[in-house]
């Protein structure tokens, strides 16, 4: 079996090969809905962007009480494009208005022009559904004097987000898959075993752990190393108690599970 990939763009490419040759694949961190649509050998332990985009939009409208938004979109990322699209659709359905969509490309180093437009739009919220580069964008938006609430997706969970500038963020919110403070037996045991204290953004590690343990569980349940039998065992997984939550798969190979919202205050 294959555990991985992380980024959706990578997983989509790998999944096409795995499906063709009949190798079970469990992605730990790829949220783009297209990943598991590739075929019945492809699974994931993280939630999808269909789910994430919807709950972020609901959180923005119902919890943060915002009406207008600006969105930054990495046009080279399947993840960013899809999450932006789903957020916008649901945000507008809930009565919100998207004032601007600002496009950029991965590895871009300067965002002065885009940030100036975002600040001048004076939206209630700036949504940045990217990965590491999101840290730099929100840092520079803050330095430019934005009064907008800064909001992200699970791409902000990475330590690289904080290294790139997220550690300078005075206030913001993001959705994610797990928190070190989650009050579940499996989560507490994981935190204790790996001596985790305040590192609440090691989500990728917890998801990879769940993916590997779920694959091991499927092999045991299949009582075989036959790929087809292992695939069937994964598909029939019900109520698997993972670190990041209880996992059952739907017909598409996606888990039915919950999400967590994290608040950043002074870079933490």
Coordinates of C-alpha atoms in Angstrom, one line a residue:
X1 CA 0.0 0.0 0.0
X2 CA 0.9 3.7 -0.3
X3 CA 0.7 6.2 2.5
X4 CA 0.7 9.7 1.0
X5 CA 1.1 12.0 -0.7
X6 CA 0.6 15.2 1.3
X7 CA -0.2 17.9 -1.3
X8 CA -3.3 17.4 -3.5
X9 CA -1.4 18.1 -6.7
X10 CA 1.0 15.3 -5.9
X11 CA -1.7 12.9 -4.7
X12 CA -3.7 13.3 -7.9
X13 CA -0.7 12.3 -10.0
X14 CA 0.2 9.3 -7.7
X15 CA -3.4 8.1 -7.4
X16 CA -3.8 7.7 -11.1
X17 CA -0.9 5.3 -11.2
X18 CA -1.9 3.5 -8.0
X19 CA -5.5 3.0 -9.3
X20 CA -4.2 1.7 -12.7
X21 CA -2.0 -1.0 -11.1
X22 CA -4.3 -1.8 -8.2
X23 CA -2.3 -0.5 -5.2
X24 CA -4.3 0.7 -2.2
X25 CA -3.4 4.3 -1.3
X26 CA -4.3 6.4 1.8
X27 CA -3.5 10.1 1.6
X28 CA -2.9 11.7 5.0
X29 CA -3.2 15.4 4.0
X30 CA -4.7 15.8 0.5
X31 CA -8.0 17.6 0.8
X32 CA -8.9 18.2 -2.9
X33 CA -12.1 16.3 -3.7
X34 CA -10.7 15.0 -7.0
X35 CA -8.1 12.8 -5.2
X36 CA -10.5 10.0 -4.2
X37 CA -12.7 10.4 -7.3
X38 CA -9.8 8.8 -9.3
X39 CA -10.9 5.3 -8.3
X40 CA -11.9 2.8 -5.7
X41 CA -8.3 2.1 -4.5
X42 CA -7.8 5.6 -3.3
X43 CA -8.6 6.8 0.2
X44 CA -7.7 9.6 2.7
X45 CA -7.8 10.2 6.4
X46 CA -8.2 14.0 6.2
X47 CA -11.5 15.8 5.5
X48 CA -12.1 17.2 2.0
X49 CA -12.2 20.7 0.7
X50 CA -15.9 20.3 -0.1
X51 CA -16.4 19.9 3.7
X52 CA -13.7 22.4 4.7
X53 CA -14.8 25.2 2.4
X54 CA -18.3 24.9 3.6
X55 CA -17.5 25.0 7.3
X56 CA -15.0 27.9 6.9
X57 CA -17.7 29.9 5.1
X58 CA -20.2 29.1 7.9
X59 CA -17.6 30.0 10.5
X60 CA -17.0 33.3 8.8
X61 CA -20.6 34.3 8.5
X62 CA -22.1 32.8 11.7
X63 CA -19.3 33.0 14.2
X64 CA -17.2 35.9 13.0
X65 CA -20.3 37.7 11.7
X66 CA -18.5 39.0 8.6
X67 CA -20.2 40.1 5.4
X68 CA -17.5 40.9 2.8
X69 CA -14.3 39.0 1.9
X70 CA -11.2 39.1 -0.2
X71 CA -9.7 35.8 -1.3
X72 CA -6.0 35.1 -2.2
X73 CA -5.7 32.2 -4.7
X74 CA -2.6 30.3 -5.7
X75 CA -3.3 29.5 -9.3
X76 CA -0.7 26.8 -9.4
X77 CA -2.3 24.8 -6.5
X78 CA -5.2 22.4 -7.0
X79 CA -5.8 22.8 -3.2
X80 CA -6.0 26.6 -3.2
X81 CA -8.1 26.8 -6.3
X82 CA -10.7 24.3 -5.1
X83 CA -10.9 25.5 -1.5
X84 CA -11.3 29.1 -2.8
X85 CA -14.1 28.0 -5.1
X86 CA -16.0 26.1 -2.4
X87 CA -15.6 28.9 0.2
X88 CA -16.8 31.5 -2.2
X89 CA -19.9 29.4 -3.3
X90 CA -20.9 28.7 0.3
X91 CA -20.1 32.2 1.6
X92 CA -22.3 33.8 -1.0
X93 CA -25.1 31.3 -0.4
X94 CA -25.0 32.4 3.2
X95 CA -25.4 36.1 2.2
X96 CA -21.8 37.1 2.1
X97 CA -20.1 39.0 -0.7
X98 CA -16.6 38.4 -2.2
X99 CA -15.1 41.7 -3.3
X100 CA -11.9 40.5 -4.9
X101 CA -10.1 37.3 -5.8
X102 CA -6.3 38.0 -6.0
X103 CA -4.2 35.5 -7.9
X104 CA -0.6 34.6 -7.2
X105 CA 1.8 31.7 -8.0
X106 CA 3.7 29.4 -5.8
X107 CA 7.2 30.6 -4.9
X108 CA 6.2 34.2 -5.5
X109 CA 8.3 36.4 -3.2
X110 CA 6.6 39.8 -3.6
X111 CA 2.9 40.4 -2.8
X112 CA 3.0 44.2 -2.6
X113 CA 0.5 44.8 -5.4
X114 CA -2.0 42.2 -4.3
X115 CA -1.8 43.2 -0.6
X116 CA -2.4 46.9 -1.5
X117 CA -5.6 45.9 -3.4
X118 CA -6.7 43.7 -0.5
X119 CA -6.2 46.5 2.1
X120 CA -7.9 49.1 -0.1
X121 CA -10.9 46.8 -0.5
X122 CA -11.5 47.0 3.2
X123 CA -13.3 43.7 3.4
X124 CA -14.3 42.2 6.8
X125 CA -12.1 39.1 6.2
X126 CA -9.1 38.2 4.0
X127 CA -9.2 34.4 3.3
X128 CA -5.8 32.9 2.3
X129 CA -6.2 29.2 1.5
X130 CA -2.6 28.5 0.7
X131 CA 0.3 26.6 2.3
X132 CA 3.7 28.0 3.6
X133 CA 3.5 31.2 1.6
X134 CA 0.3 32.1 3.5
X135 CA 2.5 33.0 6.4
X136 CA 4.3 35.7 4.4
X137 CA 1.0 37.0 2.9
X138 CA -0.7 37.5 6.3
X139 CA 2.4 39.0 7.8
X140 CA 2.7 41.5 5.0
X141 CA -1.0 42.3 5.1
X142 CA -0.8 43.0 8.8
X143 CA 2.2 45.2 8.3
X144 CA 0.3 47.1 5.5
X145 CA -2.3 48.0 8.1
X146 CA -5.2 45.8 7.2
X147 CA -8.1 45.8 9.6
X148 CA -9.6 42.7 8.0
X149 CA -9.8 39.4 10.0
X150 CA -7.2 37.0 8.6
X151 CA -8.5 33.5 7.9
X152 CA -7.0 30.3 6.5
X153 CA -7.5 26.7 5.9
X154 CA -5.6 23.6 7.0
X155 CA -2.6 24.7 5.0
X156 CA -1.8 27.0 7.9
X157 CA -1.3 23.9 10.1
X158 CA 2.3 23.5 8.9
X159 CA 5.3 24.7 11.0
X160 CA 6.5 26.3 7.7
X161 CA 3.5 28.6 7.8
X162 CA 4.8 30.0 11.1
X163 CA 8.4 30.2 9.9
X164 CA 7.4 32.1 6.8
X165 CA 5.6 34.8 8.8
X166 CA 2.7 33.3 10.7
X167 CA 4.6 33.6 14.0
X168 CA 4.3 37.4 13.5
X169 CA 0.5 37.3 13.2
X170 CA -1.2 39.1 16.0
X171 CA -4.6 37.6 15.4
X172 CA -6.2 35.2 13.0
X173 CA -8.1 31.9 12.6
X174 CA -7.7 28.7 10.6
X175 CA -9.5 25.3 10.2
X176 CA -7.5 22.1 10.8
X177 CA -7.9 18.4 11.4
X178 CA -6.6 18.0 15.0
X179 CA -5.4 19.9 18.1
X180 CA -3.0 18.8 20.7
X181 CA -5.7 19.7 23.2
X182 CA -8.3 17.2 21.8
X183 CA -9.9 15.3 24.7
X184 CA -9.8 11.7 23.3
X185 CA -7.9 8.7 24.6
X186 CA -6.0 8.1 21.4
X187 CA -5.1 11.7 21.1
X188 CA -3.9 12.0 24.7
X189 CA -1.8 8.8 24.3
X190 CA -0.2 10.1 21.1
X191 CA 0.7 13.4 22.7
X192 CA 2.2 11.6 25.7
X193 CA 4.1 9.0 23.7
X194 CA 5.7 11.6 21.4
X195 CA 6.2 14.1 24.2
X196 CA 4.2 16.9 22.5
X197 CA 3.6 20.0 24.6
X198 CA 2.5 23.2 23.0
X199 CA 3.2 22.3 19.4
X200 CA -0.4 22.5 18.2
X201 CA 0.5 22.7 14.5
X202 CA 2.0 19.2 13.9
X203 CA -1.2 18.1 12.3
X204 CA 0.5 16.4 9.4
X205 CA 2.3 14.1 11.8
X206 CA -0.9 13.0 13.5
X207 CA -2.7 12.5 10.1
X208 CA 0.2 10.4 8.8
X209 CA 0.2 8.3 12.0
X210 CA -3.6 7.7 11.5
X211 CA -3.0 6.7 7.8
X212 CA -0.3 4.2 8.7
X213 CA -2.2 2.7 11.6
X214 CA -5.3 2.4 9.5
X215 CA -3.4 0.6 6.7
X216 CA -1.9 -1.8 9.3
X217 CA -5.4 -2.4 10.7
X218 CA -6.7 -3.2 7.3
X219 CA -3.9 -5.7 6.6
X220 CA -4.7 -7.4 9.9
X221 CA -8.4 -7.5 9.1
X222 CA -7.8 -8.8 5.6
X223 CA -5.5 -11.5 7.0
X224 CA -3.6 -11.2 3.8
X225 CA -1.1 -9.1 1.8
X226 CA -3.3 -9.4 -1.3
X227 CA -3.9 -5.8 -2.5
X228 CA -7.5 -6.4 -3.4
X229 CA -8.4 -7.8 0.0
X230 CA -6.5 -4.9 1.7
X231 CA -8.5 -2.4 -0.4
X232 CA -11.7 -4.1 0.6
X233 CA -10.8 -4.0 4.3
X234 CA -9.9 -0.3 4.0
X235 CA -13.2 0.5 2.3
X236 CA -15.1 -1.4 5.0
X237 CA -13.5 0.5 7.8
X238 CA -16.0 1.6 10.4
X239 CA -15.4 3.6 13.6
X240 CA -11.6 3.4 13.5
X241 CA -10.4 5.3 16.5
X242 CA -7.6 7.5 15.3
X243 CA -5.6 10.3 16.8
X244 CA -7.4 12.9 14.7
X245 CA -10.9 11.4 15.3
X246 CA -13.1 8.5 14.6
X247 CA -12.9 7.4 11.0
X248 CA -15.5 5.7 8.8
X249 CA -15.3 5.8 5.0
X250 CA -18.1 6.8 2.7
X251 CA -18.6 5.4 -0.7
X252 CA -16.0 7.7 -2.2
X253 CA -13.1 6.7 0.2
X254 CA -13.5 9.9 2.2
X255 CA -13.7 9.9 6.0
X256 CA -16.7 11.1 7.8
X257 CA -15.2 13.2 10.6
X258 CA -15.2 16.6 12.2
X259 CA -12.9 19.7 12.0
X260 CA -11.3 22.0 14.5
X261 CA -10.9 25.8 14.4
X262 CA -7.8 27.3 15.8
X263 CA -7.3 30.9 16.9
X264 CA -3.8 32.5 16.6
X265 CA -2.9 35.2 19.1
X266 CA 0.5 36.9 18.9
X267 CA 1.9 34.1 16.7
X268 CA 0.7 31.2 18.8

